[in-house]
Coordinates of N, CA and C in Angstrom, one line a residue:
X1 N 48.9 -13.2 -6.9 CA 48.9 -11.8 -6.3 C 47.7 -11.0 -6.8
X2 N 47.1 -10.3 -5.9 CA 45.9 -9.5 -6.3 C 46.3 -8.1 -5.9
X3 N 46.1 -7.1 -6.8 CA 46.4 -5.7 -6.5 C 45.4 -5.2 -5.5
X4 N 45.9 -4.2 -4.7 CA 45.0 -3.7 -3.7 C 43.7 -3.1 -4.3
X5 N 43.8 -2.6 -5.5 CA 42.6 -2.0 -6.1 C 41.5 -3.1 -6.4
X6 N 42.0 -4.3 -6.6 CA 41.1 -5.4 -7.0 C 41.2 -6.6 -6.0
X7 N 40.7 -6.3 -4.8 CA 40.8 -7.2 -3.7 C 39.7 -8.3 -3.8
X8 N 40.1 -9.5 -3.6 CA 39.1 -10.6 -3.7 C 38.4 -10.7 -2.4
X9 N 37.1 -11.2 -2.5 CA 36.3 -11.4 -1.3 C 36.7 -12.7 -0.6
X10 N 36.8 -12.7 0.7 CA 37.1 -13.9 1.4 C 35.8 -14.7 1.5
X11 N 35.9 -15.9 2.0 CA 34.6 -16.7 2.2 C 33.7 -16.0 3.2
X12 N 34.4 -15.5 4.2 CA 33.6 -14.8 5.3 C 32.9 -13.6 4.7
X13 N 33.7 -12.7 4.0 CA 33.1 -11.6 3.4 C 31.9 -11.9 2.5
X14 N 32.1 -13.0 1.7 CA 31.0 -13.4 0.7 C 29.8 -13.9 1.5
X15 N 30.0 -14.6 2.6 CA 28.9 -15.1 3.4 C 28.1 -14.0 4.1
X16 N 28.9 -13.0 4.6 CA 28.2 -11.9 5.2 C 27.4 -11.0 4.2
X17 N 28.0 -10.8 3.0 CA 27.3 -10.1 2.0 C 26.1 -10.7 1.5
X18 N 26.1 -12.0 1.2 CA 24.9 -12.7 0.7 C 23.9 -12.9 1.8
X19 N 24.3 -13.1 3.1 CA 23.3 -13.2 4.2 C 22.6 -11.8 4.3
X20 N 23.3 -10.7 4.3 CA 22.7 -9.4 4.5 C 21.8 -9.1 3.3
X21 N 22.1 -9.5 2.1 CA 21.3 -9.3 1.0 C 20.0 -10.1 1.1
X22 N 20.1 -11.4 1.5 CA 19.0 -12.2 1.7 C 18.0 -11.7 2.7
X23 N 18.6 -11.2 3.8 CA 17.8 -10.7 4.9 C 17.0 -9.4 4.5
X24 N 17.7 -8.6 3.8 CA 17.1 -7.3 3.4 C 15.9 -7.6 2.4
X25 N 16.0 -8.6 1.6 CA 14.9 -9.0 0.7 C 13.8 -9.7 1.3
X26 N 14.1 -10.5 2.4 CA 13.0 -11.3 2.9 C 12.4 -10.7 4.2
X27 N 12.9 -9.5 4.6 CA 12.3 -8.9 5.8 C 10.8 -8.5 5.6
X28 N 9.9 -8.9 6.4 CA 8.5 -8.6 6.2 C 8.3 -7.1 6.4
X29 N 7.3 -6.6 5.7 CA 6.9 -5.2 5.9 C 6.2 -5.1 7.3
X30 N 6.4 -3.9 7.8 CA 5.8 -3.6 9.1 C 4.3 -3.5 9.0
X31 N 3.5 -3.9 10.0 CA 2.1 -3.8 10.0 C 1.7 -2.3 9.9
X32 N 0.8 -2.0 9.1 CA 0.3 -0.6 9.0 C -1.0 -0.5 9.7
X33 N -1.9 -1.4 9.5 CA -3.2 -1.3 10.0 C -3.4 -2.0 11.3
X34 N -4.4 -1.6 12.1 CA -4.8 -2.2 13.3 C -5.5 -3.5 13.0
X35 N -5.1 -4.6 13.6 CA -5.8 -5.9 13.3 C -6.5 -6.4 14.5
X36 N -6.6 -5.7 15.6 CA -7.4 -6.1 16.7 C -6.8 -7.2 17.6
X37 N -5.7 -7.8 17.2 CA -5.1 -8.9 18.0 C -4.1 -8.4 19.0
X38 N -3.9 -7.1 19.0 CA -2.8 -6.6 19.9 C -1.5 -6.5 19.2
X39 N -1.3 -7.1 18.1 CA -0.1 -7.0 17.3 C -0.3 -6.0 16.2
X40 N -0.3 -4.8 16.5 CA -0.7 -3.8 15.5 C 0.1 -2.6 15.6
X41 N -0.3 -1.6 14.8 CA 0.4 -0.3 14.8 C 0.3 0.4 16.1
X42 N -0.7 0.0 17.0 CA -0.9 0.6 18.2 C -0.3 -0.1 19.4
X43 N 0.3 -1.3 19.2 CA 1.0 -2.0 20.2 C 2.2 -1.2 20.7
X44 N 2.2 -1.1 22.0 CA 3.3 -0.3 22.6 C 3.1 1.2 22.6
X45 N 2.0 1.6 22.1 CA 1.8 3.0 22.1 C 1.2 3.5 23.4
X46 N 1.6 4.6 23.9 CA 1.0 5.1 25.1 C -0.3 5.7 24.7
X47 N -1.2 5.9 25.7 CA -2.5 6.5 25.3 C -2.3 7.9 24.7
X48 N -1.2 8.6 25.0 CA -1.0 9.9 24.4 C -0.6 9.8 23.0
X49 N 0.3 8.8 22.6 CA 0.7 8.7 21.2 C -0.5 8.1 20.4
X50 N -1.3 7.2 21.0 CA -2.4 6.7 20.3 C -3.4 7.9 20.0
X51 N -3.6 8.8 21.0 CA -4.5 9.9 20.8 C -3.9 10.8 19.7
X52 N -2.6 11.0 19.6 CA -2.0 11.8 18.6 C -2.2 11.2 17.2
X53 N -2.1 9.9 17.1 CA -2.5 9.2 15.8 C -3.9 9.4 15.5
X54 N -4.8 9.3 16.4 CA -6.2 9.5 16.2 C -6.5 11.0 15.7
X55 N -5.8 11.9 16.3 CA -5.9 13.3 16.0 C -5.5 13.5 14.5
X56 N -4.4 12.9 14.2 CA -3.8 13.0 12.8 C -4.8 12.4 11.8
X57 N -5.4 11.2 12.1 CA -6.3 10.6 11.2 C -7.6 11.5 11.1
X58 N -8.0 12.0 12.2 CA -9.2 12.9 12.2 C -9.0 14.1 11.3
X59 N -7.8 14.7 11.4 CA -7.5 15.9 10.5 C -7.5 15.5 9.1
X60 N -6.9 14.4 8.8 CA -6.8 13.9 7.4 C -8.2 13.6 6.8
X61 N -9.0 13.0 7.7 CA -10.4 12.7 7.2 C -11.2 14.0 7.0
X62 N -11.0 14.9 7.8 CA -11.7 16.2 7.7 C -11.2 16.9 6.3
X63 N -10.0 16.8 6.0 CA -9.5 17.3 4.7 C -10.1 16.5 3.5
X64 N -10.2 15.2 3.7 CA -10.8 14.4 2.7 C -12.2 14.7 2.4
X65 N -13.0 15.0 3.5 CA -14.4 15.4 3.4 C -14.4 16.7 2.6
X66 N -13.5 17.7 2.9 CA -13.5 18.9 2.2 C -13.3 18.7 0.7
X67 N -12.3 17.8 0.3 CA -12.1 17.5 -1.1 C -13.3 16.8 -1.7
X68 N -14.0 16.0 -0.9 CA -15.2 15.3 -1.4 C -16.3 16.3 -1.7
X69 N -16.4 17.3 -0.8 CA -17.4 18.4 -1.1 C -17.0 19.2 -2.3
X70 N -15.7 19.5 -2.5 CA -15.3 20.2 -3.7 C -15.6 19.4 -5.0
X71 N -15.5 18.1 -4.9 CA -15.8 17.2 -6.0 C -17.3 17.3 -6.3
X72 N -18.1 17.3 -5.2 CA -19.6 17.4 -5.4 C -19.9 18.7 -6.1
X73 N -19.3 19.8 -5.7 CA -19.5 21.1 -6.4 C -19.2 21.0 -7.9
X74 N -18.0 20.4 -8.2 CA -17.6 20.3 -9.6 C -18.6 19.5 -10.4
X75 N -19.1 18.4 -9.8 CA -20.1 17.5 -10.4 C -21.4 18.3 -10.7
X76 N -21.8 19.1 -9.7 CA -23.0 19.9 -9.9 C -22.9 20.9 -11.0
X77 N -21.6 21.4 -11.2 CA -21.3 22.3 -12.3 C -21.2 21.6 -13.7
X78 N -21.4 20.2 -13.7 CA -21.3 19.5 -14.9 C -19.9 19.0 -15.3
X79 N -19.0 19.2 -14.4 CA -17.6 18.7 -14.7 C -17.4 17.2 -14.4
X80 N -16.7 16.6 -15.3 CA -16.4 15.1 -15.1 C -14.9 14.9 -15.2
X81 N -14.1 16.0 -15.2 CA -12.7 15.9 -15.3 C -12.1 17.2 -14.8
X82 N -10.8 17.3 -14.7 CA -10.2 18.6 -14.2 C -9.5 18.4 -12.9
X83 N -9.0 19.6 -12.4 CA -8.2 19.6 -11.2 C -8.9 19.0 -10.0
X84 N -10.2 19.3 -9.8 CA -10.9 18.8 -8.7 C -11.0 17.3 -8.7
X85 N -11.2 16.7 -9.9 CA -11.3 15.2 -10.0 C -9.9 14.6 -9.7
X86 N -8.9 15.3 -10.2 CA -7.5 14.8 -10.0 C -7.2 14.9 -8.5
X87 N -7.5 16.0 -7.9 CA -7.2 16.2 -6.5 C -7.9 15.1 -5.6
X88 N -9.0 14.6 -6.1 CA -9.7 13.6 -5.3 C -9.3 12.1 -5.6
X89 N -9.1 11.9 -6.9 CA -8.9 10.5 -7.4 C -7.5 10.0 -7.7
X90 N -6.6 10.9 -8.0 CA -5.3 10.4 -8.4 C -4.6 9.5 -7.4
X91 N -4.2 8.3 -7.8 CA -3.6 7.3 -6.9 C -2.2 7.5 -6.6
X92 N -1.5 8.4 -7.2 CA 0.0 8.5 -7.0 C 0.3 9.4 -5.8
X93 N 1.4 9.1 -5.2 CA 1.9 9.9 -4.0 C 2.3 11.3 -4.4
X94 N 2.1 12.2 -3.5 CA 2.5 13.6 -3.7 C 4.0 13.7 -3.5
X95 N 4.5 14.8 -4.0 CA 6.0 15.0 -3.8 C 6.2 15.2 -2.3
X96 N 5.3 16.0 -1.7 CA 5.4 16.3 -0.3 C 4.0 16.3 0.3
X97 N 3.9 15.8 1.6 CA 2.6 15.8 2.2 C 2.0 17.2 2.3
X98 N 0.7 17.3 2.3 CA 0.0 18.6 2.4 C 0.0 19.0 3.9
X99 N -0.7 20.1 4.1 CA -0.7 20.7 5.5 C -1.2 19.8 6.6
X100 N -2.0 18.8 6.3 CA -2.5 17.9 7.3 C -1.8 16.5 7.2
X101 N -0.8 16.4 6.4 CA 0.0 15.2 6.4 C -0.4 14.2 5.4
X102 N -1.3 14.5 4.4 CA -1.7 13.6 3.4 C -0.7 13.5 2.3
X103 N -0.2 12.3 2.1 CA 0.8 12.0 1.1 C 0.1 11.6 -0.2
X104 N -1.2 11.4 -0.2 CA -1.9 11.0 -1.4 C -3.1 11.8 -1.6
X105 N -3.8 11.7 -2.7 CA -5.1 12.4 -2.9 C -6.1 11.9 -2.0
X106 N -7.3 12.6 -1.9 CA -8.3 12.2 -0.9 C -8.7 10.8 -0.9
X107 N -9.0 10.2 -2.1 CA -9.5 8.8 -2.1 C -8.5 7.9 -1.6
X108 N -7.3 8.0 -2.1 CA -6.2 7.1 -1.7 C -5.9 7.3 -0.2
X109 N -5.9 8.5 0.3 CA -5.7 8.7 1.7 C -6.7 8.1 2.6
X110 N -8.0 8.3 2.2 CA -9.1 7.8 3.0 C -9.3 6.3 2.9
X111 N -9.3 5.8 1.7 CA -9.6 4.4 1.5 C -8.3 3.5 1.5
X112 N -7.2 4.1 1.0 CA -6.0 3.3 1.0 C -5.7 2.7 -0.4
X113 N -4.8 1.8 -0.4 CA -4.4 1.1 -1.7 C -4.2 -0.4 -1.3
X114 N -3.9 -1.2 -2.3 CA -3.7 -2.6 -2.0 C -2.6 -2.9 -1.0
X115 N -1.6 -2.0 -0.9 CA -0.5 -2.3 -0.1 C -0.5 -1.5 1.3
X116 N -1.6 -0.8 1.5 CA -1.6 0.0 2.8 C -3.1 0.4 3.0
X117 N -3.4 0.6 4.3 CA -4.7 1.0 4.7 C -4.8 2.5 4.7
X118 N -6.0 3.0 4.5 CA -6.3 4.4 4.5 C -6.6 4.9 5.9
X119 N -6.6 6.2 6.1 CA -6.8 6.8 7.4 C -8.2 6.6 7.9
X120 N -9.2 6.4 7.0 CA -10.6 6.1 7.4 C -10.7 4.8 8.1
X121 N -10.0 3.8 7.6 CA -10.0 2.5 8.3 C -9.2 2.6 9.6
X122 N -8.1 3.2 9.5 CA -7.2 3.2 10.7 C -7.9 4.0 11.8
X123 N -8.6 5.1 11.5 CA -9.3 5.8 12.5 C -10.4 5.0 13.1
X124 N -11.2 4.4 12.3 CA -12.3 3.6 12.8 C -11.8 2.4 13.6
X125 N -10.8 1.8 13.2 CA -10.2 0.6 13.9 C -9.5 1.0 15.2
X126 N -9.1 2.3 15.3 CA -8.4 2.7 16.5 C -9.3 2.7 17.7
X127 N -10.6 2.7 17.6 CA -11.5 2.7 18.7 C -11.9 1.2 19.2
X128 N -11.4 0.2 18.4 CA -11.7 -1.2 18.8 C -10.8 -1.6 19.9
X129 N -11.4 -2.3 20.9 CA -10.6 -2.8 22.0 C -9.7 -3.9 21.5
X130 N -8.5 -4.0 22.1 CA -7.5 -5.0 21.7 C -8.1 -6.4 21.9
X131 N -7.8 -7.2 20.9 CA -8.4 -8.6 20.9 C -9.7 -8.8 20.2
X132 N -10.3 -7.7 19.9 CA -11.6 -7.7 19.1 C -11.3 -7.5 17.7
X133 N -12.0 -8.2 16.8 CA -11.8 -7.9 15.4 C -12.4 -6.6 14.9
X134 N -11.7 -5.8 14.3 CA -12.2 -4.5 13.9 C -13.4 -4.5 12.9
X135 N -13.5 -5.6 12.1 CA -14.6 -5.7 11.2 C -16.0 -5.7 11.8
X136 N -16.0 -6.0 13.1 CA -17.3 -6.1 13.7 C -17.8 -4.8 14.3
X137 N -16.9 -3.8 14.3 CA -17.2 -2.5 14.9 C -18.1 -1.7 13.9
X138 N -19.0 -0.8 14.4 CA -19.8 0.0 13.6 C -19.0 0.9 12.6
X139 N -18.0 1.5 13.2 CA -17.1 2.4 12.4 C -16.5 1.8 11.2
X140 N -16.0 0.6 11.4 CA -15.3 -0.2 10.2 C -16.4 -0.6 9.2
X141 N -17.6 -1.0 9.7 CA -18.6 -1.4 8.8 C -19.1 -0.2 7.9
X142 N -19.2 0.9 8.6 CA -19.6 2.1 7.8 C -18.5 2.6 6.9
X143 N -17.3 2.4 7.3 CA -16.1 2.7 6.4 C -16.2 1.8 5.2
X144 N -16.4 0.5 5.4 CA -16.5 -0.4 4.2 C -17.6 0.0 3.2
X145 N -18.7 0.4 3.8 CA -19.8 0.9 2.9 C -19.4 2.2 2.1
X146 N -18.7 3.1 2.8 CA -18.3 4.3 2.2 C -17.3 4.0 1.1
X147 N -16.3 3.1 1.4 CA -15.3 2.8 0.4 C -15.9 2.2 -0.9
X148 N -16.9 1.4 -0.7 CA -17.5 0.8 -1.9 C -18.3 1.9 -2.7
X149 N -18.8 2.9 -2.0 CA -19.7 3.9 -2.7 C -18.9 4.9 -3.5
X150 N -17.6 5.0 -3.3 CA -16.8 6.0 -4.0 C -16.4 5.6 -5.4
X151 N -16.2 4.4 -5.6 CA -15.7 3.9 -6.9 C -16.6 4.2 -8.1
X152 N -17.9 4.1 -7.9 CA -18.8 4.4 -9.1 C -18.7 5.9 -9.5
X153 N -18.4 6.8 -8.6 CA -18.2 8.2 -9.0 C -17.1 8.3 -10.0
X154 N -16.0 7.7 -9.7 CA -14.8 7.8 -10.6 C -15.1 7.2 -12.0
X155 N -15.9 6.0 -12.0 CA -16.3 5.4 -13.3 C -17.1 6.4 -14.1
X156 N -18.1 7.0 -13.4 CA -19.0 8.0 -14.1 C -18.2 9.1 -14.7
X157 N -17.2 9.6 -13.9 CA -16.4 10.7 -14.5 C -15.6 10.3 -15.7
X158 N -15.1 9.1 -15.7 CA -14.3 8.6 -16.9 C -15.2 8.4 -18.1
X159 N -16.5 8.1 -17.8 CA -17.5 8.0 -18.9 C -18.0 9.4 -19.3
X160 N -17.7 10.4 -18.5 CA -18.2 11.7 -18.8 C -19.7 11.9 -18.5
X161 N -20.3 11.1 -17.6 CA -21.7 11.1 -17.3 C -21.9 11.9 -16.0
X162 N -22.1 13.2 -16.1 CA -22.2 14.1 -14.9 C -23.5 13.8 -14.1
X163 N -24.6 13.4 -14.8 CA -25.9 13.2 -14.2 C -25.7 11.9 -13.3
X164 N -25.1 10.9 -13.8 CA -24.9 9.6 -13.0 C -23.9 9.9 -11.9
X165 N -22.9 10.7 -12.2 CA -21.9 11.0 -11.1 C -22.6 11.7 -10.0
X166 N -23.5 12.6 -10.3 CA -24.3 13.4 -9.3 C -25.1 12.4 -8.4
X167 N -25.8 11.5 -9.0 CA -26.6 10.5 -8.2 C -25.6 9.7 -7.4
X168 N -24.5 9.2 -7.9 CA -23.6 8.4 -7.1 C -22.9 9.2 -6.0
X169 N -22.6 10.5 -6.3 CA -22.1 11.3 -5.3 C -23.0 11.5 -4.1
X170 N -24.3 11.7 -4.4 CA -25.3 11.8 -3.4 C -25.4 10.5 -2.5
X171 N -25.4 9.4 -3.2 CA -25.4 8.1 -2.4 C -24.1 8.0 -1.5
X172 N -23.0 8.4 -2.1 CA -21.7 8.3 -1.3 C -21.8 9.4 -0.2
X173 N -22.4 10.5 -0.4 CA -22.5 11.5 0.7 C -23.3 11.0 1.9
X174 N -24.3 10.2 1.6 CA -25.0 9.5 2.7 C -24.1 8.6 3.5
X175 N -23.4 7.7 2.7 CA -22.5 6.8 3.3 C -21.4 7.5 4.1
X176 N -20.9 8.6 3.6 CA -19.9 9.4 4.2 C -20.4 10.0 5.6
X177 N -21.6 10.5 5.6 CA -22.2 11.0 6.8 C -22.4 9.9 7.8
X178 N -22.8 8.7 7.4 CA -23.0 7.6 8.3 C -21.7 7.2 8.9
X179 N -20.6 7.2 8.1 CA -19.3 6.8 8.6 C -18.8 7.9 9.6
X180 N -19.0 9.1 9.3 CA -18.5 10.2 10.2 C -19.2 10.1 11.5
X181 N -20.5 9.8 11.5 CA -21.3 9.7 12.7 C -20.8 8.5 13.5
X182 N -20.5 7.4 12.9 CA -20.0 6.2 13.6 C -18.7 6.4 14.2
X183 N -17.9 7.3 13.7 CA -16.5 7.6 14.3 C -16.5 8.9 15.1
X184 N -17.7 9.3 15.6 CA -17.8 10.5 16.4 C -17.2 11.8 15.8
X185 N -17.5 12.0 14.5 CA -17.1 13.2 13.9 C -18.5 13.8 13.4
X186 N -18.5 15.2 13.2 CA -19.8 15.8 12.7 C -20.2 15.1 11.4
X187 N -21.5 14.6 11.4 CA -22.0 13.9 10.3 C -22.5 14.8 9.1
X188 N -22.7 16.1 9.4 CA -23.1 17.1 8.4 C -21.8 17.4 7.6
X189 N -21.9 17.1 6.3 CA -20.7 17.3 5.4 C -20.4 18.8 5.3
X190 N -21.4 19.7 5.6 CA -21.2 21.1 5.5 C -20.7 21.7 6.8
X191 N -20.3 20.9 7.8 CA -19.8 21.4 9.1 C -18.5 22.2 8.8
X192 N -18.3 23.2 9.6 CA -17.1 24.1 9.5 C -15.8 23.3 9.6
X193 N -15.8 22.2 10.3 CA -14.6 21.3 10.4 C -14.1 20.9 9.0
X194 N -15.0 20.8 8.0 CA -14.6 20.3 6.7 C -14.4 21.4 5.7
X195 N -14.3 22.6 6.1 CA -14.1 23.7 5.2 C -12.7 24.2 5.2

């Protein structure tokens, strides 16, 4: 006899419980980035919803450019740490998304992290025709150059080398301008869109 408070699992209950647990652990993550094969975040999206995604990515990129410009001003003032650096480089999620929907700081939002793509890649890849690999598009190529050019600035900041950070920021600003031009955004980093 088992008391009602301590009910035993039947074979059926045990099977259902273990099957549900196994499925929840083995379920693959949803695709986040556009892979060009048609099986992407854009599959099944209407042109309107795809345009809404592009508008969202564009707004986030514009905010990231603004933060990049703020970082450049801080570097010109000789700063290699502080709020502006944190605002651009911190890899942790924010408690709440900001006014343009960024859940991460500018670098993590733009470039992404090992487990997700950034809005820069997603925006550039959103212009690629289905079935075409995004890596061959001009926008994604320029994005890759930009992503590589940002890391040295952070290294310079950690070393406290403002002069080297300034040189690397200037190199990255050229890559940023080229990326923006490739994705049909104003390539001048001082454009009003980025303020």
